[in-house]
Coordinates of C-alpha atoms in Angstrom, one line a residue:
Chain A
X1 CA 0.2 -0.1 0.2
X2 CA 1.2 3.7 -1.0
X3 CA 1.4 5.9 2.0
X4 CA -0.7 9.2 1.5
X5 CA 2.1 12.1 2.2
X6 CA 1.6 14.2 4.9
X7 CA 3.5 17.9 6.0
X8 CA 2.8 19.5 9.3
X9 CA 2.0 23.3 9.2
X10 CA 2.8 24.7 12.7
X11 CA 5.5 22.9 14.4
X12 CA 4.9 24.0 18.2
X13 CA 4.0 22.4 21.4
X14 CA 1.0 20.6 20.1
X15 CA 2.5 19.0 16.8
X16 CA 5.5 17.8 19.1
X17 CA 2.6 16.9 22.0
X18 CA 1.0 14.6 20.4
X19 CA 0.7 15.0 16.2
X20 CA 4.1 13.6 15.1
X21 CA 3.7 10.1 17.6
X22 CA 0.0 10.0 15.7
X23 CA 1.0 10.6 12.3
X24 CA 4.0 8.0 12.8
X25 CA 2.1 5.0 14.6
X26 CA -0.8 6.0 11.4
X27 CA 0.0 3.5 8.6
X28 CA -0.2 4.6 5.3
X29 CA 0.4 7.9 6.6
X30 CA 4.1 9.7 5.5
X31 CA 5.3 12.9 7.3
X32 CA 7.8 14.6 4.6
X33 CA 8.2 18.1 5.8
X34 CA 6.7 21.0 8.0
X35 CA 6.6 24.5 7.5
X36 CA 7.3 26.9 10.6
X37 CA 8.6 30.2 10.4
X38 CA 10.1 30.0 13.8
X39 CA 11.6 25.9 15.0
X40 CA 11.6 23.3 12.8
X41 CA 11.4 19.5 13.3
X42 CA 13.5 17.0 13.5
X43 CA 14.6 14.8 10.5
X44 CA 12.1 16.7 8.7
X45 CA 12.7 19.2 6.4
X46 CA 11.6 22.0 7.2
X47 CA 10.0 25.4 5.4
X48 CA 9.6 28.7 6.4
X49 CA 6.1 28.7 4.8
X50 CA 3.6 26.8 3.5
X51 CA 3.8 28.5 0.5
X52 CA 7.8 27.5 0.6
X53 CA 7.0 24.0 1.3
X54 CA 3.7 23.4 -1.5
X55 CA 6.4 24.2 -4.0
X56 CA 9.1 22.7 -2.4
X57 CA 7.4 19.4 -1.7
X58 CA 5.0 19.8 -4.9
X59 CA 4.2 15.8 -4.1
X60 CA 2.5 16.8 -1.0
X61 CA -0.5 15.0 -1.1
X62 CA -2.1 16.6 2.0
X63 CA -1.2 19.2 4.7
X64 CA -2.4 19.3 8.1
X65 CA -2.4 22.6 9.9
X66 CA -1.7 23.5 13.6
X67 CA -0.9 27.1 14.1
X68 CA -2.4 29.5 15.6
X69 CA -6.0 29.8 14.9
X70 CA -6.3 33.2 13.3
X71 CA -4.5 31.7 10.9
X72 CA -5.6 28.5 9.5
X73 CA -7.8 29.9 7.3
X74 CA -5.6 31.2 5.0
X75 CA -3.5 28.9 4.9
X76 CA -6.1 25.8 4.7
X77 CA -7.5 28.2 1.6
X78 CA -4.0 28.2 0.1
X79 CA -3.5 24.2 0.5
X80 CA -6.8 23.5 -0.7
X81 CA -6.7 25.4 -3.9
X82 CA -2.8 23.6 -4.7
X83 CA -5.3 20.4 -4.4
X84 CA -4.3 19.8 -1.3
X85 CA -6.4 17.3 1.7
X86 CA -6.3 19.4 4.5
X87 CA -6.6 18.6 8.5
X88 CA -7.5 21.5 10.9
X89 CA -6.7 21.5 14.2
X90 CA -9.0 22.2 16.7
X91 CA -11.2 24.9 16.6
X92 CA -10.9 25.0 12.8
X93 CA -11.1 28.5 12.3
X94 CA -11.0 32.0 14.3
X95 CA -15.2 32.9 13.1
X96 CA -17.8 30.7 11.6
X97 CA -17.6 33.2 8.4
X98 CA -13.9 30.7 8.3
X99 CA -15.1 27.3 8.5
X100 CA -18.0 27.6 6.0
X101 CA -15.5 29.2 3.9
X102 CA -13.5 26.4 3.8
X103 CA -16.1 23.6 3.6
X104 CA -17.3 25.0 0.9
X105 CA -13.9 25.6 -0.6
X106 CA -13.5 22.2 -0.7
X107 CA -16.9 20.9 -1.7
X108 CA -16.7 22.3 -4.8
X109 CA -13.1 21.5 -5.4
X110 CA -14.1 17.7 -4.2
X111 CA -10.9 17.9 -1.9
X112 CA -11.0 16.6 1.5
X113 CA -11.7 18.7 4.9
X114 CA -11.2 17.1 8.5
X115 CA -11.9 19.7 11.0
X116 CA -10.8 17.6 13.6
X117 CA -12.1 17.9 17.8
X118 CA -9.8 15.8 19.0
X119 CA -12.0 14.4 22.0
X120 CA -14.4 12.8 19.7
X121 CA -11.7 10.1 19.3
X122 CA -11.5 9.1 23.2
X123 CA -12.0 5.5 23.5
X124 CA -15.6 5.6 25.2
X125 CA -17.1 7.3 23.0
X126 CA -18.5 5.2 20.1
X127 CA -19.8 2.7 22.2
X128 CA -22.0 5.6 24.3
X129 CA -22.9 6.9 21.0
X130 CA -24.3 3.2 20.2
X131 CA -26.0 2.6 23.8
X132 CA -27.8 6.3 23.4
X133 CA -28.9 5.0 20.1
X134 CA -31.0 2.4 21.8
X135 CA -32.8 4.7 24.7
X136 CA -34.9 7.9 25.1
X137 CA -32.7 10.6 26.7
X138 CA -34.6 12.2 29.4
X139 CA -31.3 15.0 30.7
X140 CA -27.6 15.4 29.9
X141 CA -25.3 17.2 32.0
X142 CA -22.0 18.3 31.7
X143 CA -19.0 19.2 34.3
X144 CA -16.1 20.2 32.3
X145 CA -13.8 21.4 35.3
X146 CA -9.5 22.8 35.1
X147 CA -7.3 24.4 36.6
X148 CA -5.9 26.6 33.7
X149 CA -2.4 27.2 35.4
X150 CA -1.9 23.5 35.0
X151 CA -3.2 23.0 31.5
X152 CA -2.5 25.7 30.1
X153 CA 0.9 27.8 31.2
X154 CA 1.6 30.7 30.1
X155 CA -1.4 30.7 26.9
X156 CA -2.5 35.1 27.9
X157 CA -3.4 34.2 24.7
X158 CA -6.6 32.9 26.2
X159 CA -7.3 35.5 27.4
X160 CA -7.4 37.9 24.8
X161 CA -10.1 38.8 22.0
X162 CA -10.7 35.6 20.2
X163 CA -9.2 33.3 22.7
X164 CA -11.9 31.8 24.0
X165 CA -11.6 31.7 27.4
X166 CA -13.3 28.5 29.2
X167 CA -14.7 27.2 25.9
X168 CA -11.0 26.0 24.4
X169 CA -11.4 22.9 26.9
X170 CA -15.0 23.9 26.9
X171 CA -15.3 22.9 23.0
X172 CA -13.8 19.9 23.9
X173 CA -16.8 18.5 26.0
X174 CA -18.9 20.3 23.3
X175 CA -17.4 18.1 20.6
X176 CA -18.2 15.1 21.9
X177 CA -22.2 15.6 23.1
X178 CA -22.5 17.1 19.6
X179 CA -21.3 13.3 18.3
X180 CA -23.2 11.5 20.6
X181 CA -26.2 12.5 19.5
X182 CA -27.3 13.2 15.9
X183 CA -30.3 15.6 17.4
X184 CA -30.2 19.8 17.3
X185 CA -29.5 21.7 20.8
X186 CA -30.2 25.1 20.4
X187 CA -29.0 27.3 23.7
X188 CA -31.3 29.1 26.1
X189 CA -29.6 30.6 28.0
X190 CA -26.1 30.8 29.1
X191 CA -23.8 32.7 32.2
X192 CA -20.6 33.5 31.7
X193 CA -17.9 34.8 34.2
X194 CA -15.9 37.4 32.4
X195 CA -12.6 38.1 35.1
X196 CA -11.9 42.2 35.5
X197 CA -8.9 42.4 33.6
X198 CA -9.8 39.5 30.8
X199 CA -11.9 39.8 27.5
X200 CA -13.4 36.3 27.9
X201 CA -15.2 33.5 30.4
X202 CA -13.2 32.0 33.1
X203 CA -16.5 30.4 33.8
X204 CA -19.7 29.4 31.9
X205 CA -22.8 27.7 32.4
X206 CA -24.9 26.7 29.4
X207 CA -28.7 25.7 29.3
X208 CA -29.9 23.9 26.2
X209 CA -32.5 22.2 24.6
X210 CA -33.5 20.3 21.9
X211 CA -36.4 20.3 20.2
X212 CA -38.6 17.9 22.4
X213 CA -37.2 19.6 25.0
X214 CA -34.9 17.6 26.7
X215 CA -32.1 19.7 28.9
X216 CA -28.8 20.1 28.3
X217 CA -26.5 21.7 31.2
X218 CA -22.4 22.7 30.8
X219 CA -20.6 23.8 33.3
X220 CA -17.3 24.8 32.5
X221 CA -15.0 25.7 35.1
X222 CA -11.0 26.9 34.8
X223 CA -10.6 27.8 38.8
X224 CA -10.8 23.7 39.2
X225 CA -7.6 22.8 41.3
X226 CA -6.5 19.2 39.9
X227 CA -7.8 16.7 39.1
X228 CA -9.6 18.1 36.1
X229 CA -13.5 16.8 35.5
X230 CA -13.6 16.1 32.7
X231 CA -17.3 14.3 32.8
X232 CA -21.0 13.9 31.8
X233 CA -23.7 12.2 33.3
X234 CA -27.1 11.1 30.7
X235 CA -29.7 10.2 31.7
X236 CA -32.0 7.8 29.7
X237 CA -35.8 6.1 30.4
X238 CA -33.7 3.0 30.0
X239 CA -30.8 3.8 32.2
X240 CA -27.8 5.7 32.8
X241 CA -24.2 7.1 31.3
X242 CA -21.7 7.9 33.1
X243 CA -18.4 9.4 31.1
X244 CA -15.8 10.5 32.5
X245 CA -11.5 11.2 32.2
X246 CA -12.5 13.6 28.9
X247 CA -14.2 10.0 26.7
X248 CA -11.5 7.6 28.7
X249 CA -14.0 5.7 30.9
X250 CA -17.7 4.9 30.0
X251 CA -20.2 3.9 32.7
X252 CA -23.4 2.1 32.3
X253 CA -26.2 1.9 35.0
X254 CA -22.9 0.9 37.4
X255 CA -20.9 -1.0 35.8
X256 CA -17.5 0.0 34.0
X257 CA -18.1 -0.5 30.4
X258 CA -14.6 1.4 29.0
X259 CA -11.4 2.7 30.6
X260 CA -8.8 2.5 28.7
X261 CA -5.9 5.3 28.2
X262 CA -6.7 8.2 25.9
X263 CA -5.1 7.7 22.4
X264 CA -7.4 10.5 20.9
X265 CA -4.6 11.2 17.4
X266 CA -3.6 8.7 17.1
X267 CA -7.3 7.8 16.6
X268 CA -7.8 10.9 15.0
X269 CA -5.0 9.7 12.2
X270 CA -6.6 7.0 11.4
X271 CA -10.2 8.9 10.9
X272 CA -8.0 11.3 8.6
X273 CA -6.0 8.6 6.3
X274 CA -9.9 6.9 6.5
X275 CA -10.7 10.2 4.4
X276 CA -7.8 10.5 2.2
X277 CA -9.0 7.1 1.0
X278 CA -12.8 7.2 0.7
X279 CA -12.1 10.9 -0.7
X280 CA -14.8 12.1 2.1
X281 CA -14.1 15.4 4.3
X282 CA -15.7 15.6 7.5
X283 CA -16.2 19.1 8.7
X284 CA -18.6 19.6 11.7
X285 CA -18.9 23.2 12.6
X286 CA -21.7 22.7 15.3
X287 CA -19.1 22.7 18.3
X288 CA -18.1 26.2 17.4
X289 CA -21.5 27.4 16.7
X290 CA -22.4 26.5 19.8
X291 CA -19.8 28.8 21.2
X292 CA -20.6 31.1 18.9
X293 CA -23.9 31.4 20.2
X294 CA -23.5 31.5 24.0
X295 CA -21.3 34.5 23.1
X296 CA -24.0 36.3 21.3
X297 CA -26.2 34.8 23.9
X298 CA -24.9 34.6 26.8
X299 CA -24.5 37.4 30.1
X300 CA -22.0 38.4 31.4
X301 CA -20.9 39.4 35.0
X302 CA -17.7 40.7 36.1
X303 CA -15.4 38.6 38.3
X304 CA -12.4 38.6 40.1
X305 CA -9.2 39.7 37.7
X306 CA -7.0 36.6 36.9
X307 CA -3.2 36.6 37.1
Chain B
X1 CA -55.5 34.4 -9.5
X2 CA -55.8 32.6 -6.4
X3 CA -54.7 34.3 -3.4
X4 CA -51.7 32.6 -0.8
X5 CA -54.2 32.8 2.6
X6 CA -51.9 34.4 5.2
X7 CA -51.7 34.2 8.8
X8 CA -49.3 36.8 11.1
X9 CA -47.7 35.5 13.7
X10 CA -47.2 38.3 16.4
X11 CA -49.2 41.8 16.0
X12 CA -46.9 44.3 17.7
X13 CA -45.8 47.2 16.6
X14 CA -43.7 45.8 13.6
X15 CA -46.9 44.7 12.3
X16 CA -48.9 47.3 12.5
X17 CA -46.2 49.7 11.2
X18 CA -45.1 47.8 8.1
X19 CA -46.7 44.3 7.7
X20 CA -50.6 45.4 7.3
X21 CA -50.0 47.7 4.4
X22 CA -47.1 46.1 2.9
X23 CA -49.6 42.8 2.5
X24 CA -52.4 44.9 1.2
X25 CA -50.0 46.6 -0.9
X26 CA -49.4 42.9 -2.2
X27 CA -51.7 40.9 -5.2
X28 CA -52.2 37.4 -4.4
X29 CA -51.3 37.6 -1.2
X30 CA -54.7 37.4 1.8
X31 CA -54.5 38.0 5.3
X32 CA -57.4 35.7 6.9
X33 CA -56.2 35.4 10.7
X34 CA -53.5 36.9 13.3
X35 CA -52.3 35.1 16.3
X36 CA -51.3 36.9 19.6
X37 CA -51.9 36.5 23.4
X38 CA -52.1 40.4 23.8
X39 CA -53.4 41.8 21.1
X40 CA -55.9 41.5 18.3
X41 CA -56.0 43.5 14.6
X42 CA -58.9 45.5 13.0
X43 CA -61.1 43.2 10.9
X44 CA -58.8 40.1 11.0
X45 CA -59.8 37.2 13.0
X46 CA -57.6 37.1 16.2
X47 CA -56.5 34.0 17.7
X48 CA -54.5 33.5 21.1
X49 CA -51.9 31.1 20.0
X50 CA -50.4 29.9 16.6
X51 CA -52.2 26.3 17.7
X52 CA -55.4 27.8 17.9
X53 CA -54.8 29.4 14.5
X54 CA -53.8 26.9 12.8
X55 CA -56.7 24.2 14.4
X56 CA -59.3 27.7 13.4
X57 CA -58.1 28.3 9.7
X58 CA -56.8 24.8 8.3
X59 CA -56.1 26.4 5.2
X60 CA -53.5 28.9 5.9
X61 CA -51.0 28.7 3.2
X62 CA -48.4 30.3 4.8
X63 CA -47.5 32.5 8.8
X64 CA -45.8 35.2 9.3
X65 CA -43.6 34.8 12.3
X66 CA -42.8 38.2 13.9
X67 CA -43.2 38.0 17.5
X68 CA -39.9 38.8 19.4
X69 CA -37.1 36.5 18.7
X70 CA -36.5 34.1 21.2
X71 CA -40.0 32.6 20.3
X72 CA -39.5 32.5 16.9
X73 CA -37.5 28.9 16.5
X74 CA -40.6 27.2 17.9
X75 CA -43.7 29.2 16.1
X76 CA -42.0 28.4 12.5
X77 CA -41.1 24.9 13.6
X78 CA -44.8 24.2 14.4
X79 CA -45.8 26.2 11.5
X80 CA -43.4 24.4 9.0
X81 CA -44.6 20.7 10.8
X82 CA -48.7 21.6 9.6
X83 CA -47.1 22.1 5.9
X84 CA -47.0 26.1 6.3
X85 CA -44.7 28.1 4.5
X86 CA -42.8 30.4 6.3
X87 CA -41.6 33.8 6.8
X88 CA -39.4 35.0 9.5
X89 CA -39.2 38.6 10.3
X90 CA -34.9 39.8 11.1
X91 CA -33.4 38.8 12.8
X92 CA -34.9 34.8 12.0
X93 CA -33.9 33.6 15.5
X94 CA -32.2 34.3 18.4
X95 CA -29.3 31.8 17.8
X96 CA -27.4 30.5 14.2
X97 CA -28.7 26.7 15.6
X98 CA -32.3 27.7 15.6
X99 CA -32.1 28.7 12.0
X100 CA -29.7 26.4 10.7
X101 CA -32.5 24.3 11.7
X102 CA -35.3 25.8 10.0
X103 CA -33.8 25.8 6.9
X104 CA -32.6 21.9 7.9
X105 CA -36.5 21.1 8.3
X106 CA -37.6 23.7 5.4
X107 CA -35.2 21.5 3.3
X108 CA -36.4 18.3 4.3
X109 CA -39.9 19.4 3.5
X110 CA -39.7 20.7 0.8
X111 CA -41.4 23.6 2.2
X112 CA -41.0 27.5 1.5
X113 CA -38.9 29.4 4.5
X114 CA -38.3 32.7 3.8
X115 CA -35.3 34.7 6.4
X116 CA -36.7 38.0 5.7
X117 CA -34.0 40.8 5.5
X118 CA -35.9 44.0 5.1
X119 CA -33.0 46.1 4.2
X120 CA -32.4 44.1 0.9
X121 CA -35.5 45.5 -0.4
X122 CA -34.4 49.4 -0.5
X123 CA -35.0 50.5 -3.7
X124 CA -31.9 51.2 -4.3
X125 CA -30.4 47.7 -3.6
X126 CA -30.4 46.4 -7.3
X127 CA -29.3 48.8 -9.3
X128 CA -26.0 49.1 -6.5
X129 CA -25.5 45.5 -6.8
X130 CA -25.7 44.9 -10.7
X131 CA -23.5 48.1 -10.9
X132 CA -20.8 46.1 -8.4
X133 CA -20.7 43.0 -10.2
X134 CA -19.3 44.5 -13.7
X135 CA -16.3 46.6 -11.5
X136 CA -13.3 45.4 -9.5
X137 CA -14.4 46.2 -5.1
X138 CA -11.5 48.5 -3.5
X139 CA -12.9 49.2 -0.8
X140 CA -16.0 49.5 1.8
X141 CA -17.1 51.4 4.3
X142 CA -20.2 51.4 6.3
X143 CA -21.6 54.1 8.3
X144 CA -24.5 53.8 10.3
X145 CA -25.4 55.5 13.0
X146 CA -28.5 56.4 14.8
X147 CA -30.2 57.9 17.7
X148 CA -31.8 55.1 19.7
X149 CA -33.8 57.0 21.9
X150 CA -35.8 58.1 18.8
X151 CA -35.9 55.2 17.4
X152 CA -35.9 52.6 19.7
X153 CA -37.4 54.4 22.7
X154 CA -38.4 52.2 25.7
X155 CA -36.6 49.0 23.9
X156 CA -35.2 47.5 27.1
X157 CA -34.6 44.6 26.2
X158 CA -32.1 46.0 23.4
X159 CA -29.6 45.8 26.3
X160 CA -30.3 42.4 27.6
X161 CA -27.8 39.8 27.2
X162 CA -29.2 38.8 23.2
X163 CA -30.9 41.6 22.6
X164 CA -27.8 42.5 20.7
X165 CA -27.6 46.0 21.3
X166 CA -26.6 48.4 18.0
X167 CA -26.3 45.4 15.8
X168 CA -30.0 45.4 15.9
X169 CA -30.2 48.0 13.4
X170 CA -26.6 47.0 12.5
X171 CA -27.3 44.1 10.8
X172 CA -29.6 46.0 8.8
X173 CA -26.2 46.9 7.1
X174 CA -24.4 44.1 7.1
X175 CA -27.7 42.0 5.2
X176 CA -27.1 44.9 2.7
X177 CA -23.5 44.2 2.1
X178 CA -23.8 40.3 2.3
X179 CA -26.6 41.3 -0.8
X180 CA -24.9 43.4 -2.5
X181 CA -21.8 40.8 -2.9
X182 CA -21.4 37.2 -4.0
X183 CA -17.8 36.9 -2.7
X184 CA -17.3 35.9 1.5
X185 CA -16.4 38.1 3.8
X186 CA -13.7 37.7 7.0
X187 CA -14.1 39.3 10.4
X188 CA -10.2 40.0 11.6
X189 CA -10.6 42.5 14.2
X190 CA -14.0 44.1 16.0
X191 CA -13.9 46.5 18.8
X192 CA -17.6 47.0 21.3
X193 CA -18.4 49.7 23.1
X194 CA -20.2 48.0 25.9
X195 CA -22.2 50.9 28.2
X196 CA -20.8 49.8 32.2
X197 CA -24.5 49.0 33.2
X198 CA -25.9 46.9 29.6
X199 CA -25.2 43.6 28.8
X200 CA -25.0 44.7 24.5
X201 CA -22.9 47.0 22.6
X202 CA -24.1 50.6 22.2
X203 CA -21.2 50.9 18.8
X204 CA -19.4 48.5 17.2
X205 CA -16.5 48.4 14.8
X206 CA -16.4 45.8 12.3
X207 CA -12.8 44.7 10.1
X208 CA -13.4 41.8 7.5
X209 CA -11.5 41.7 4.2
X210 CA -12.7 39.4 1.2
X211 CA -10.5 36.5 0.6
X212 CA -8.6 39.2 -2.5
X213 CA -7.7 41.7 0.7
X214 CA -10.7 44.0 0.2
X215 CA -11.0 45.7 3.1
X216 CA -15.2 46.0 4.5
X217 CA -14.8 48.5 7.5
X218 CA -18.4 49.0 9.4
X219 CA -19.2 51.7 11.6
X220 CA -21.9 51.5 14.1
X221 CA -23.3 53.9 16.5
X222 CA -26.4 54.2 18.4
X223 CA -25.4 57.6 20.2
X224 CA -25.8 59.7 17.2
X225 CA -28.0 62.6 16.9
X226 CA -31.0 62.7 14.3
X227 CA -30.9 62.9 11.5
X228 CA -29.6 59.1 11.1
X229 CA -26.3 57.8 8.7
X230 CA -26.8 55.0 7.1
X231 CA -25.0 54.5 4.6
X232 CA -21.8 52.9 2.9
X233 CA -19.8 54.3 0.2
X234 CA -17.8 51.1 -2.9
X235 CA -14.7 52.5 -3.9
X236 CA -14.2 50.6 -7.6
X237 CA -11.0 50.7 -9.6
X238 CA -13.5 52.2 -11.8
X239 CA -15.7 54.5 -9.9
X240 CA -16.9 54.8 -6.7
X241 CA -21.2 54.5 -5.5
X242 CA -22.3 56.1 -2.1
X243 CA -25.6 54.2 -0.8
X244 CA -27.6 56.8 1.9
X245 CA -30.7 57.1 3.4
X246 CA -30.6 52.9 4.6
X247 CA -30.2 52.2 0.4
X248 CA -33.0 54.8 -0.8
X249 CA -30.3 56.5 -2.1
X250 CA -27.7 55.8 -5.1
X251 CA -25.1 58.0 -5.7
X252 CA -22.6 56.7 -8.5
X253 CA -20.0 58.7 -9.7
X254 CA -21.2 61.9 -7.7
X255 CA -24.7 61.4 -10.2
X256 CA -27.7 60.6 -8.1
X257 CA -28.8 57.0 -9.6
X258 CA -31.8 56.5 -7.8
X259 CA -33.3 59.0 -4.7
X260 CA -36.9 56.8 -4.0
X261 CA -38.7 56.5 -0.8
X262 CA -38.7 53.6 1.5
X263 CA -41.3 50.6 0.5
X264 CA -39.0 48.1 1.8
X265 CA -41.9 46.1 3.4
X266 CA -44.2 45.8 -0.2
X267 CA -41.1 44.6 -1.7
X268 CA -40.2 42.1 1.0
X269 CA -43.7 40.9 0.7
X270 CA -43.9 40.6 -2.9
X271 CA -40.3 38.1 -2.8
X272 CA -42.5 36.4 -0.5
X273 CA -45.2 36.1 -3.0
X274 CA -42.6 35.0 -5.5
X275 CA -41.3 32.5 -3.1
X276 CA -44.4 30.8 -2.6
X277 CA -45.4 30.9 -6.3
X278 CA -42.2 29.0 -6.7
X279 CA -41.9 26.9 -3.7
X280 CA -38.3 27.8 -3.1
X281 CA -36.6 29.0 0.0
X282 CA -34.3 32.4 0.7
X283 CA -32.6 31.4 3.5
X284 CA -29.5 33.4 4.8
X285 CA -27.8 33.5 7.6
X286 CA -24.8 35.3 6.7
X287 CA -26.1 38.9 8.7
X288 CA -27.0 36.8 11.9
X289 CA -23.5 34.9 11.2
X290 CA -21.4 38.1 11.0
X291 CA -22.8 39.7 14.4
X292 CA -21.8 36.3 16.3
X293 CA -18.6 36.4 14.3
X294 CA -17.8 39.7 16.1
X295 CA -19.6 38.4 19.4
X296 CA -16.8 36.1 19.5
X297 CA -13.6 37.9 18.4
X298 CA -14.7 41.4 19.4
X299 CA -12.6 43.5 22.1
X300 CA -14.9 44.6 24.8
X301 CA -14.7 48.0 26.5
X302 CA -16.8 49.3 28.8
X303 CA -18.3 53.1 28.0
X304 CA -20.2 55.5 30.3
X305 CA -23.7 54.2 31.6
X306 CA -26.8 54.4 29.1
X307 CA -30.1 55.3 30.6

């Protein structure tokens, strides 16, 4: 089997922590180059820009875009226009307009575009989805609490306009819950706690409902001491589901059904390989749309400064 | 020619100010009932709810939904599920999720759904669109200033979470400019001035660009003394366009090309009649998406309280 030739765009922390090992572990994917103006990766030809990489590696099949969010749209457009498949780290754009544009461009060109939501590839998500598909849901409660100082040291951009604040981890929960169900949820109320000296929320409570009135309540908080709580509990008429550890552990009616180590990025790249093989795209804007709806509809309250 | 039988849902100020006369002026539309729990319209059978109206007037072809925004989604769903065509006042929903859901439902049922952006029906918009289609645009500047005390007396909901503040008129400008061009624009920066005692902006400056870098700058302000300025100036390599009076007056290269009285709602209902006749929908989410992007990406600054 011949491999798909992949280039990385952006070679920062998430690439070193997750992408490199995951790509190496994926049969049928070969990392052939990386583009980053500031850094290079050992053992991989480096380019200062996507443009230089496209010129220097004309046989590239695909690029994975892992730059800061606000750069992704222009780079993804450039790659799609050169006929490359594109993987976008989460979130897939700084605005909804950017993601809709990329989705339309990929459709028009019949190119592969993958808006990757890594939390959807947590080990317990597939079984949770299947279990729920056979039951009548009555309520969903999400708790997504972590200590921002432990999990995002020095990431001051989180607090600037567009940085998303607690929605940076919260969107992971939203990406899981929107994968668990095919039905839509609608935001009714949101409360956003914004530190006096920041632009983005340090905590958020969202109240959504589906079309039949089933409540989905989400509680995101950055002020939680370690260990984190990345959990959701879903009640149904036929029993109760508990997903914890960010999707690593699944308890169904009190019985442990899944308890496995985290390996989201290898699964994510296996999915990308499948998309490349079948020529399909996977672009779900819903998690980012829920964040935008919450920022538009949410009631903001000032809380103590964060430093 | 037989008429389409129309019911109004919500019978408040905008209905009395605009919809009633416009419906009367539209050949092929017949107002047969209105549903509102608080008020009734002279000469038209009244119902306390949409449900009661659907039961009492089974031959209704279409409903126009003019209630407060947060009620529209549930009502529109109900009407579509009863096989009725639906017109939505602007904005078409409280959240993007609601509008996407209605769009998908109308498509699935092959029903007519019209997300009505009234400013798009201003008299100079069609000629402006045609003139621009033949030219290379180099820049767009929108000024949308009005005195909130004059144009929105007592509308305290504007200042509450979800009330949109200055985006309530600003979205009219966005609805025009997104009608003038087929190309997409992407928000790069936004500055939102929010009064200390309010949830929503009293002024906003948006900086967008299209895919080729053409700038679109918008300046929305609620603190402008009468008369209002509802204007945009568009420069092209082949001349300059000035649209003012909310789209009533068009000046092309210094020559007045259109200067007509406002008649947005009659044109809007003529378009709805055309949609009903042809069975097509017209649901453009773009203006609301730009607002959501601005609320997600915008830098907020506290300004003097508004009272």
